[in-house]
Coordinates of C-alpha atoms in Angstrom, one line a residue:
X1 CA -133.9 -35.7 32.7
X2 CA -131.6 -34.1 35.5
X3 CA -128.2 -34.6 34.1
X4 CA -127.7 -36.4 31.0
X5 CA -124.3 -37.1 29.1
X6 CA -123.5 -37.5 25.1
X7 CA -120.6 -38.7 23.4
X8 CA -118.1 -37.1 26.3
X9 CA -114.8 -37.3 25.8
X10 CA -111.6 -36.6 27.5
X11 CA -107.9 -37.1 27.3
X12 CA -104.2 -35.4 28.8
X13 CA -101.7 -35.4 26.3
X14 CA -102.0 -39.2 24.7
X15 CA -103.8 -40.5 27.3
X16 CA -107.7 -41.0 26.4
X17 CA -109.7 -41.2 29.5
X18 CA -113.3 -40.9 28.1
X19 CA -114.2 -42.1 25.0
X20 CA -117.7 -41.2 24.4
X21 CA -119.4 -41.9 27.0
X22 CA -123.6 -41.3 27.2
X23 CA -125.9 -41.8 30.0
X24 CA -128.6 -40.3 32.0
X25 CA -129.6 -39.5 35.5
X26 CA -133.5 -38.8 36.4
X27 CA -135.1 -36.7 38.9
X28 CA -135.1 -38.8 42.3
X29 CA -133.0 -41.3 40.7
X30 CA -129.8 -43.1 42.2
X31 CA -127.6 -44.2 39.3
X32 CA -124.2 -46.2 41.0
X33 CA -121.1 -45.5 38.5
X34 CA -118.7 -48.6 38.8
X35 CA -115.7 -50.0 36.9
X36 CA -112.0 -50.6 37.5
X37 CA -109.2 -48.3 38.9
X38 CA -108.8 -46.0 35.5
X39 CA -112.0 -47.1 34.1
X40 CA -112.7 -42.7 33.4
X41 CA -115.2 -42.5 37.1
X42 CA -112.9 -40.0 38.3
X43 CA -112.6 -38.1 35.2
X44 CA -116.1 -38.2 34.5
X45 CA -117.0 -37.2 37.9
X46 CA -114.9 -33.7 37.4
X47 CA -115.9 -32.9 33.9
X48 CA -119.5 -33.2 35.3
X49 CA -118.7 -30.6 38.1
X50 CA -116.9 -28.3 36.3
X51 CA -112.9 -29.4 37.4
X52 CA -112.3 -30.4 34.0
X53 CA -113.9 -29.1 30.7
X54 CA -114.4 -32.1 28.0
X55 CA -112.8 -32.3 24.9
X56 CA -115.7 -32.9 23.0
X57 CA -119.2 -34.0 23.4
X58 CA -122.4 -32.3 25.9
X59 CA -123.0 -32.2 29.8
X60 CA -126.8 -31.3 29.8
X61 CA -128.7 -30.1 33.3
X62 CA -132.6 -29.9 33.3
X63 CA -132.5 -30.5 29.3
X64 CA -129.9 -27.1 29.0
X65 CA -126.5 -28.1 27.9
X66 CA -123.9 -26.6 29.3
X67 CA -120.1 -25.6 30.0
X68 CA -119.1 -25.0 33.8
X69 CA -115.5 -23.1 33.9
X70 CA -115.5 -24.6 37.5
X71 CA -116.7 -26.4 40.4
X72 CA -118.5 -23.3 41.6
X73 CA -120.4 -22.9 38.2
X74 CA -121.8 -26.4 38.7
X75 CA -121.9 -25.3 42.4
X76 CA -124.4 -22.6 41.2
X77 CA -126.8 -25.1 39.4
X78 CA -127.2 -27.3 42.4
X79 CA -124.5 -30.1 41.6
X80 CA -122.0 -31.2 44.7
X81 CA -119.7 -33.9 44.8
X82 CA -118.7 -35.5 48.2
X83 CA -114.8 -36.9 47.5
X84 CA -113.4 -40.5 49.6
X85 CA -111.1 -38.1 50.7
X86 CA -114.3 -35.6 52.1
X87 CA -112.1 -34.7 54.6
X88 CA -109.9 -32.4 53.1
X89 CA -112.5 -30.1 52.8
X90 CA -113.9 -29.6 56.2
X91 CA -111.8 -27.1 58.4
X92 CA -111.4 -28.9 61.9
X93 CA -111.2 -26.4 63.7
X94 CA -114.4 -24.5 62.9
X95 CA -117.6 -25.4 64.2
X96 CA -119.8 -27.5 62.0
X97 CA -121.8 -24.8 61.5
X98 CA -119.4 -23.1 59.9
X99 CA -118.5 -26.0 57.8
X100 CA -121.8 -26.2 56.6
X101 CA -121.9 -22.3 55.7
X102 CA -118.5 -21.8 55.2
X103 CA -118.6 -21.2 51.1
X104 CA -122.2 -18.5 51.2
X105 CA -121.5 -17.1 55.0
X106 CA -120.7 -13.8 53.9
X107 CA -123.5 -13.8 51.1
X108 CA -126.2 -14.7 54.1
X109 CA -124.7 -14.0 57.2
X110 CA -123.3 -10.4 56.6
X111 CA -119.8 -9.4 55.3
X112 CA -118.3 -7.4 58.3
X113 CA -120.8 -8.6 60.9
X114 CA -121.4 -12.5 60.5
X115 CA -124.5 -13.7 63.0
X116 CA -123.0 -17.1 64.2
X117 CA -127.0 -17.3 66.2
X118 CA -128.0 -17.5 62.9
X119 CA -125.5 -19.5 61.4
X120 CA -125.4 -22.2 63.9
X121 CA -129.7 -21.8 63.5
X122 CA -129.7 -22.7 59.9
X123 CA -126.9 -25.0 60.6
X124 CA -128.9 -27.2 63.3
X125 CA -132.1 -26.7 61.0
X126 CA -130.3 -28.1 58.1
X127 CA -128.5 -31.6 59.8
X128 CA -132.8 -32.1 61.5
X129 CA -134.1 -32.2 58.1
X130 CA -131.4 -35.0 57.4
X131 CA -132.1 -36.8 60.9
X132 CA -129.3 -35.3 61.7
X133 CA -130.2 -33.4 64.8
X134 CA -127.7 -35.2 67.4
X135 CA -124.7 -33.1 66.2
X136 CA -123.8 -30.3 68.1
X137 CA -123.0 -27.6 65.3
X138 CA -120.9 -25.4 68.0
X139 CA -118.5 -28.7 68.1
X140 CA -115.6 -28.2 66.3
X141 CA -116.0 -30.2 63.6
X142 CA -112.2 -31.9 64.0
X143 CA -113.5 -33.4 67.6
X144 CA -116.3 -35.6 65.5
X145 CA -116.0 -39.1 64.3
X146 CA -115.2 -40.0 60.4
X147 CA -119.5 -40.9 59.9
X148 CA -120.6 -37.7 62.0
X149 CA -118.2 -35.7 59.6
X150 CA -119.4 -37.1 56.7
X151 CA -123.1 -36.3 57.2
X152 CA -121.5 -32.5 57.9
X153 CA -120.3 -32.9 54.7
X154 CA -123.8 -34.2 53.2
X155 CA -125.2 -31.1 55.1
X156 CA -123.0 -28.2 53.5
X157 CA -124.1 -30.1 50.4
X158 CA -128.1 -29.4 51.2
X159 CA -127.6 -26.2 53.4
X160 CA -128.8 -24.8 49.4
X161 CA -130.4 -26.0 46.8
X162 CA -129.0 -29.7 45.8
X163 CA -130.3 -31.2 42.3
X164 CA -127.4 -33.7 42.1
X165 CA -125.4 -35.0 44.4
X166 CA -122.0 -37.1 43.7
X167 CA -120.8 -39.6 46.7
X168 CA -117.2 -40.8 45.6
X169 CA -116.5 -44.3 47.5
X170 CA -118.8 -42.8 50.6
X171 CA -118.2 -45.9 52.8
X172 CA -114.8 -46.6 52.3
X173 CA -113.9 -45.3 56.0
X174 CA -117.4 -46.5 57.9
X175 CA -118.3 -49.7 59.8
X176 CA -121.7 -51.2 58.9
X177 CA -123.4 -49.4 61.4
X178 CA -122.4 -46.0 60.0
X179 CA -122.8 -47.2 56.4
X180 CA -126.5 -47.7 57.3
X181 CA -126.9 -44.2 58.7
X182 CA -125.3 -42.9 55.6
X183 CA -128.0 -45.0 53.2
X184 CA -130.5 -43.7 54.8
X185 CA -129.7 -40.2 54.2
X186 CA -129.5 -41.4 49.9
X187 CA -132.6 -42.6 50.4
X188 CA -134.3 -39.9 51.9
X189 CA -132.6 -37.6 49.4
X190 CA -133.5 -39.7 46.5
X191 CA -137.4 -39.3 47.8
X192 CA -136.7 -35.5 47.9
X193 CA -136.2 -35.8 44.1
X194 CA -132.5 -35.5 44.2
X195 CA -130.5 -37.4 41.8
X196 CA -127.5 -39.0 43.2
X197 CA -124.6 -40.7 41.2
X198 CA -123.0 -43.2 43.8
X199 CA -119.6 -44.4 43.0
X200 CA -118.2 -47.5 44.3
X201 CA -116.5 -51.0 44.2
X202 CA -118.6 -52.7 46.8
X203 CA -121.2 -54.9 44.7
X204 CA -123.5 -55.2 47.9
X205 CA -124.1 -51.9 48.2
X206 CA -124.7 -51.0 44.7
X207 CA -127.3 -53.4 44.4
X208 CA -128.8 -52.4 47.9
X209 CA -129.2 -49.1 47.1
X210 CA -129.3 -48.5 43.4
X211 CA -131.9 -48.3 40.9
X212 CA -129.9 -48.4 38.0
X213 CA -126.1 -49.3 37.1
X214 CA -123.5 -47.9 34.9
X215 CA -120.2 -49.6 34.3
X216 CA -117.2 -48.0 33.1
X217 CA -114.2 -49.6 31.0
X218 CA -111.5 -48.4 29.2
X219 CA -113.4 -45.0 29.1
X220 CA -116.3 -46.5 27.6
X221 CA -119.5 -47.5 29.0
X222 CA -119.5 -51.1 28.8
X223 CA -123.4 -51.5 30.7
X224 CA -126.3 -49.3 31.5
X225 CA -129.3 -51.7 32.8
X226 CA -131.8 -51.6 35.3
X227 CA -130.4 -53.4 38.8
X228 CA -133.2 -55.2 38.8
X229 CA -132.5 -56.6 35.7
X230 CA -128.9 -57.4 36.3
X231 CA -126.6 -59.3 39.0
X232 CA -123.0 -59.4 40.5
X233 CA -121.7 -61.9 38.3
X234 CA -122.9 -60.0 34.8
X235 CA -121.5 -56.7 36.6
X236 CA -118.0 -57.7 37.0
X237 CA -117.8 -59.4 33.8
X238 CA -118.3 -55.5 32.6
X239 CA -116.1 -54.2 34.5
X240 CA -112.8 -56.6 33.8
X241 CA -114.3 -57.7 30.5
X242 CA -114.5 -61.0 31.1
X243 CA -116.3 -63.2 34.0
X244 CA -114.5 -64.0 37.4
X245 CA -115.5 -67.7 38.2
X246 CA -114.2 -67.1 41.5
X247 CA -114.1 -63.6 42.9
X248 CA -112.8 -64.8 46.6
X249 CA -110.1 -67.5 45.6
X250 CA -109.6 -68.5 49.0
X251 CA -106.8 -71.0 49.7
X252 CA -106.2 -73.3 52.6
X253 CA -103.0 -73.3 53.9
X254 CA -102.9 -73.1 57.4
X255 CA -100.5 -75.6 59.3
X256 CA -100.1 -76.3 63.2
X257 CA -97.4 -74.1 64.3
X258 CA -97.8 -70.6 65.7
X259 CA -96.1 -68.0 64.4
X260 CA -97.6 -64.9 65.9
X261 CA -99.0 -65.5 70.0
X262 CA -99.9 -62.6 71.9
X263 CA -101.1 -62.9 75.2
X264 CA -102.8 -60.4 77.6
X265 CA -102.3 -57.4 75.3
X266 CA -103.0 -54.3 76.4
X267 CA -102.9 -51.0 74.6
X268 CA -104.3 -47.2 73.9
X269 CA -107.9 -48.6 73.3
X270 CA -107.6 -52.6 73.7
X271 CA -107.5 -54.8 76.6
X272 CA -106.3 -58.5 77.5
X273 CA -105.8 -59.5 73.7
X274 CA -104.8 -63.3 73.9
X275 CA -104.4 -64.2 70.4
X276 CA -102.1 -67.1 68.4
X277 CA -102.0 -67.2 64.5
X278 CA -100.3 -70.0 63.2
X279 CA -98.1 -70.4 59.7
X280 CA -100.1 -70.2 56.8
X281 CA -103.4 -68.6 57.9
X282 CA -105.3 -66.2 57.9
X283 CA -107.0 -65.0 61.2
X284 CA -109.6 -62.2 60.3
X285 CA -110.4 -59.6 63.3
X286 CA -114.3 -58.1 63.2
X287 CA -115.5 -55.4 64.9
X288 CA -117.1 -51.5 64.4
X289 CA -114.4 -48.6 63.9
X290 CA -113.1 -47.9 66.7
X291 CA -113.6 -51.6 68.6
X292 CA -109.8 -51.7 69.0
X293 CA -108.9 -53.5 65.9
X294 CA -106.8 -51.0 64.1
X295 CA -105.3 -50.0 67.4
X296 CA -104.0 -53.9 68.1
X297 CA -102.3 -53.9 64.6
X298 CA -100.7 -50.8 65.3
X299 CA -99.1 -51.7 68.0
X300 CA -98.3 -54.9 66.9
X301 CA -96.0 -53.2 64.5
X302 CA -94.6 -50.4 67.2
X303 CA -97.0 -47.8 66.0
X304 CA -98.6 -47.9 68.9
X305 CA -97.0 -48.5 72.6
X306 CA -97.6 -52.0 74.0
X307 CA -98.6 -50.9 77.6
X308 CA -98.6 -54.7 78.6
X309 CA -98.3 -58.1 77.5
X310 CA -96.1 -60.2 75.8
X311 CA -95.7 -61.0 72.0
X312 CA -94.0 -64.0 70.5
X313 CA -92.9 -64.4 67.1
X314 CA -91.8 -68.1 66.2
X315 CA -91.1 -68.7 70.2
X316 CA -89.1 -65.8 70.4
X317 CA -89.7 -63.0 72.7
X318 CA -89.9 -59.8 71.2
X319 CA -89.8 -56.1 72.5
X320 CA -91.8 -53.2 70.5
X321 CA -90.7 -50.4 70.9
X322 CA -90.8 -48.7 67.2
X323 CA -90.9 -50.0 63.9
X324 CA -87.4 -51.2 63.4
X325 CA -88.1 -53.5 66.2
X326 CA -91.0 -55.1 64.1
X327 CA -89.2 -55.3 61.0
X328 CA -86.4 -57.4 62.7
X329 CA -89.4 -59.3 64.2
X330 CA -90.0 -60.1 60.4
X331 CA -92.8 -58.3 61.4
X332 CA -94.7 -56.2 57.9
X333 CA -98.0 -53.9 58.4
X334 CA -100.4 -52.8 55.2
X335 CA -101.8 -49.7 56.6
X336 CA -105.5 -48.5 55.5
X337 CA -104.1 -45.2 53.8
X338 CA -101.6 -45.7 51.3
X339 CA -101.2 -42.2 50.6
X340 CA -100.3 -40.7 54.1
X341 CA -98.7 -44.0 55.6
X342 CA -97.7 -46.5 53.3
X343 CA -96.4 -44.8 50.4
X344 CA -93.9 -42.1 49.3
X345 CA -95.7 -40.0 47.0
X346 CA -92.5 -38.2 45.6
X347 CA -90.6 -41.0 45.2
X348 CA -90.7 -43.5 41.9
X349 CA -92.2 -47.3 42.0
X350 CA -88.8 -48.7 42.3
X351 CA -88.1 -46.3 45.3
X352 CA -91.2 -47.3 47.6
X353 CA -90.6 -51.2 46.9
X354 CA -87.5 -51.0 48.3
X355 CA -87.8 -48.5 51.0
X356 CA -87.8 -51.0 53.6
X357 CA -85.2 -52.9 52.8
X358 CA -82.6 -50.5 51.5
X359 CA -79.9 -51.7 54.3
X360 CA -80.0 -54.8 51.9
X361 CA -78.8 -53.3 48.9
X362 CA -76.3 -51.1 50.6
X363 CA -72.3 -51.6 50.3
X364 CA -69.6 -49.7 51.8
X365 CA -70.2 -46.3 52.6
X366 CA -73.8 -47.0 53.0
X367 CA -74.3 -46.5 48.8
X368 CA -77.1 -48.1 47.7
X369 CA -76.2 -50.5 45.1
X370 CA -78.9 -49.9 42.1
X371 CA -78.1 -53.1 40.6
X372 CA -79.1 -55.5 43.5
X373 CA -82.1 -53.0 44.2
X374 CA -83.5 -53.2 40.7
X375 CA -83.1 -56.9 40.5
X376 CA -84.8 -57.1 43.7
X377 CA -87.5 -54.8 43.4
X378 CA -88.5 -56.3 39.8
X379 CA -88.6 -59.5 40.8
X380 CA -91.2 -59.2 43.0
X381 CA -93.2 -56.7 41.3
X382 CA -93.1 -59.2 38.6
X383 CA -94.5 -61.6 41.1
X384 CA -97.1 -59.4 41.9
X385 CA -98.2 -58.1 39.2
X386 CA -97.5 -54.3 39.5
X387 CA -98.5 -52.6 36.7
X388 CA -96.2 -49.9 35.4
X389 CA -94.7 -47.6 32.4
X390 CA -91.6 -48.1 33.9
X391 CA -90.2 -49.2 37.9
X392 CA -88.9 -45.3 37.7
X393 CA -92.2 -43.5 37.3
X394 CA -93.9 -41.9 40.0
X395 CA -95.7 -44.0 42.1
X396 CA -98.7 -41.7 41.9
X397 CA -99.2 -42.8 38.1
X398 CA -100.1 -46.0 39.2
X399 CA -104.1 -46.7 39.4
X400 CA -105.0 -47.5 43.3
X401 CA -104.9 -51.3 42.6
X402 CA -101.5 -51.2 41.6
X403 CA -100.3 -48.7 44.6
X404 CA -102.1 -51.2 47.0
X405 CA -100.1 -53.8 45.0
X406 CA -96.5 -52.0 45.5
X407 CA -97.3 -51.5 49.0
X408 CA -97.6 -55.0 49.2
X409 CA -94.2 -55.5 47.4
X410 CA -92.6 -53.4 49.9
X411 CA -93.6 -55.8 53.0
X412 CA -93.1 -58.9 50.9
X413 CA -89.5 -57.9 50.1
X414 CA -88.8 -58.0 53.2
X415 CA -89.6 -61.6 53.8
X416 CA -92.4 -61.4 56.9
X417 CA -93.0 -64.1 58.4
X418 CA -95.9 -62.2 59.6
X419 CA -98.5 -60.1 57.8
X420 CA -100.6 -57.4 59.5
X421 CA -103.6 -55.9 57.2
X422 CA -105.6 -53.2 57.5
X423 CA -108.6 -52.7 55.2
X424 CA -105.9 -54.2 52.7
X425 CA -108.5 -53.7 50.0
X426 CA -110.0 -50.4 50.9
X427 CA -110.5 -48.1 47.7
X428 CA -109.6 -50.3 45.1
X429 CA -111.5 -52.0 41.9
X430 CA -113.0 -56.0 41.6
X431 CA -110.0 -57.1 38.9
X432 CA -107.3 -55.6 41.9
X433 CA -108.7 -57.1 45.0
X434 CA -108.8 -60.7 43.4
X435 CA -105.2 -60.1 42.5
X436 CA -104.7 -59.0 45.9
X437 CA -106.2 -62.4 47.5
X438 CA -104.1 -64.0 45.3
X439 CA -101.2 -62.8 46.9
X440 CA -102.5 -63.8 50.0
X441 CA -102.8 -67.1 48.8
X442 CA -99.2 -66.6 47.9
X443 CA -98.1 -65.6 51.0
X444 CA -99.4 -68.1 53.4
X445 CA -98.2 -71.3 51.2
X446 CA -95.3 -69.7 52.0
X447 CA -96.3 -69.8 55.6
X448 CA -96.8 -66.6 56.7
X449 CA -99.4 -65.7 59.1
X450 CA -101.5 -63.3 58.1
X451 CA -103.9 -61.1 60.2
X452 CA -107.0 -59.4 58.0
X453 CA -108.7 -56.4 60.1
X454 CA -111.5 -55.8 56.9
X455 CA -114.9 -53.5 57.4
X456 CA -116.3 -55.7 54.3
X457 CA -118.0 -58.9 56.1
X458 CA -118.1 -61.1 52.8
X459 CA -114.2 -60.3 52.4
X460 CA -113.4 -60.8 55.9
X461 CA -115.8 -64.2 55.9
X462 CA -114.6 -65.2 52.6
X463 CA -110.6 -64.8 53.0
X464 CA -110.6 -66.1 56.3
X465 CA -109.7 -69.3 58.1
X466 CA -110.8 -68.7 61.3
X467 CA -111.6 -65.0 62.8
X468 CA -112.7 -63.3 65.6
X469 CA -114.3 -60.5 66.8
X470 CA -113.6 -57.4 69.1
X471 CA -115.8 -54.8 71.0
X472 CA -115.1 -52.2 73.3
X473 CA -111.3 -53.1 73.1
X474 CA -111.7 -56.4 73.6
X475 CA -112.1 -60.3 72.0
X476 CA -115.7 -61.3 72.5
X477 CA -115.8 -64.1 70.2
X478 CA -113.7 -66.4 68.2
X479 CA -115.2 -68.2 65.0
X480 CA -114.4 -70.9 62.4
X481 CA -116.2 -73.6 59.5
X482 CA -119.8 -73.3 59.5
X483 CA -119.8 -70.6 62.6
X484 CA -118.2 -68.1 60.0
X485 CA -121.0 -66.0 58.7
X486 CA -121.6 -62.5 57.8
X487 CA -124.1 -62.6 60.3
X488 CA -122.4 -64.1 63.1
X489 CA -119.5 -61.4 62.6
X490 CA -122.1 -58.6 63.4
X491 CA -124.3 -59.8 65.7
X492 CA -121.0 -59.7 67.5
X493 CA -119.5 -56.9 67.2
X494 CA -122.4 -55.0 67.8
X495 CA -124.2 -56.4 70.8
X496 CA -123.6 -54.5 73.5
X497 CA -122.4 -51.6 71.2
X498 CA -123.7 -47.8 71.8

């Protein structure tokens, strides 16, 4: 058995993360780790590469149990763990050869005198035995898309000798097309003999690439089966602990009159948008990274500029220029990253709910008056179900369901009347994203229109009325009823496509 866990616990301060938690990984084996936002994944994942020792209990590698101080003794035994945010540890502007080499250079290249032939040799021979061999290692790694620099990051992984590899929500930032690239390097490292852990909330894939499940809850392991011997319905009810009769509770509420029209849009990467979303729908957009999709939001909320084009919002004209102008357009924008766009990390719950309508809950002197801002900001964190110790902890405390979930407070305190999302349910567990859908359902029988860019076809088929699809910057096809289909979407979006 390659890595196998008994009785592990874990806990900081009261909190108990891990509660005994045993399992097993084989040789060649892919074994997917699921369960909520605070389920112990994270935890687990960093006693098993040496970040955090457990309290009690046995990591075993190869039938040796043993103790790693840190990530480079687990390093040194052939374990390495590829993070959702994988990015912050690549160096942009080094080549991807020296990426790949960057942590043993000195041990194989040389101290004073490093051989970058060399390097960039070993480098190119290591991405062809992944299939890899399109990437130009002399590149500097910062110039390559989010997939390419991924597989760098698989790379360094295998530039030595890899025994278990740990993939932490790998597909959370690719488009089918790069998802499929990426599963076929798991299954070719899986055939190699490597055992791979893969963490992650998307059902489809687990049970795609899988050959065995383990669910996570409360710090306990609530199932270990076979995935041939299991299905989505039984694995959710492990997860949430009980069974979700309904895991896309779409509602129908769309009405005749337009709230959002755009018409010949033109921006940074899009061309000739004409769109209209009416009061109390949901128009999903489809389309690979980097169609234009992301872009159109964007600029639809003065992110971006508007290069032509006009935008209506209720029959009114309106001009944007910067945010402000999109917020008076009752204009509100869930971004896809949280952490660097949406949220404040130093600042408490309370404080990110409210930061976008402070001018509200000002009074003379521009003093923000706490007892309007508290009654505001808990009434609708009450409505939506934010989970937290208190409205004045940090909002980093919160699991990633409830951060999405306060970034959603923010924009619904501000009364939009319309709703631009962005991967709204990126990164976040089964129980959260049907809470999330409920506040879409919320939110458009109040008759907002809502706009849903989402990389996950069954979500974006599933929550939407009627969606259509970009490529190449622009709208190639428009969909609703029984047209609607996963397959439809992608057909698409990638005919034509590079």
């Amino acid at each position: 058995m390659r890595l196998r866990l008994q009785d592990v616990t874990k806990s900081f301060g009261e909190n108990s993360v891990l509660r005994g938690v045993t399992f097993e990984v084989g040789p060649g084996e892919v074994v997917a780790l699921a369960g909520e936002n605070g389920a112990g994944k994270s935890t687990l994942t960093r006693v098993i590469s040496g970040a955090h020792q457990p309290d009690a209990g046995q990591v075993v590698i190869d039938g040796e149990p043993v103790t790693f101080k840190n990530p480079q003794g687990a390093m040194a035994r052939g374990i390495e763990v590829i993070y959702q945010e994988f990015r912050q540890n690549l160096f942009p502007h080094l080549s991807v050869a020296e990426n790949i080499h960057v942590l043993d250079r000195e041990r194989r290249f040389g101290r004073l005198l490093v051989s970058r032939k060399r390097m960039a040799e070993e480098a190119r021979s290591t991405l062809a035995a992944l299939g890899m061999d399109g990437i130009d290692v002399l590149a500097p790694v910062g110039t390559l898309g989010v997939a390419e620099q991924q597989m760098v990051e698989i790379a360094k992984a295998t530039s030595h000798e890899l025994r278990l590899l740990i993939l932490d929500e790998p597909t959370a930032a690719l488009d089918e097309r790069e998802s499929e690239q990426l599963f076929e390097q798991v299954r070719r490292l899986r055939d190699e003999g490597v055992s791979i852990v893969y963490i992650s909330h998307r059902l489809d894939e687990i049970f795609e690439l899988a050959d065995r499940i383990v669910v996570l809850r409360d710090g306990l392991v609530a199932l270990d089966t076979p995935i041939a011997e299991t299905g989505p319905a039984q694995v959710v009810a492990a997860m949430v602990g009980n069974a979700v009769d309904d895991f896309y509770p779409k509602e129908r509420n769309a009405r005749e009159e337009v709230v959002l029209r755009v018409r010949g849009g033109s921006g940074t990467v899009f061309q000739g948008v004409d769109l209209d979303v009416r009061a109390g729908e949901v128009l999903g957009i489809g389309g690979v990274v980097g169609c234009g999709r992301s872009s159109l939001l964007r600029a639809l909320f003065g992110l971006e500029p508007l290069a032509s084009g006009t935008v209506e919002v209720d029959g009114a004209p309106v001009r944007l220029r910067n945010i402000r102008d999109a917020i008076a357009a009752r204009i509100a924008y869930v971004t896809p990253d949280r952490q660097a766009e949406g949220l404040c990390p130093d600042l408490s719950v309370e404080a990110n709910v409210s930061l976008a309508t402070l001018r509200m809950h000002t009074g003379p002197g521009d003093l923000v008056r706490r007892t309007r801002e508290r009654e505001a900001t808990g009434e609708v964190m009450s409505r939506l179900r934010v989970r937290t110790a208190s409205p004045e902890s940090a909002v980093t405390s919160l699991s990633g369901g409830n951060q999405q979930k306060a970034l959603f407070a923010k924009w619904v305190l501000t009364g939009p009347r319309v709703l631009l999302m962005d991967e709204p349910t990126r990164g976040v567990d089964v129980g959260a994203k049907t809470e999330i859908y409920r506040i879409i359902n919320q939110l458009t029988a109040d008759g907002v229109a809502v706009v849903l860019v989402s990389s996950d076809l069954p979500e974006l088929v599933a929550m939407s009325d009627r969606a259509v699809v970009m490529r190449q910057g622009r709208l190639v096809a428009e969909m609703a009823g029984d047209q609607l289909s996963e397959q439809s979407v992608l057909e698409h979006a990638l005919v034509g496509a590079a």
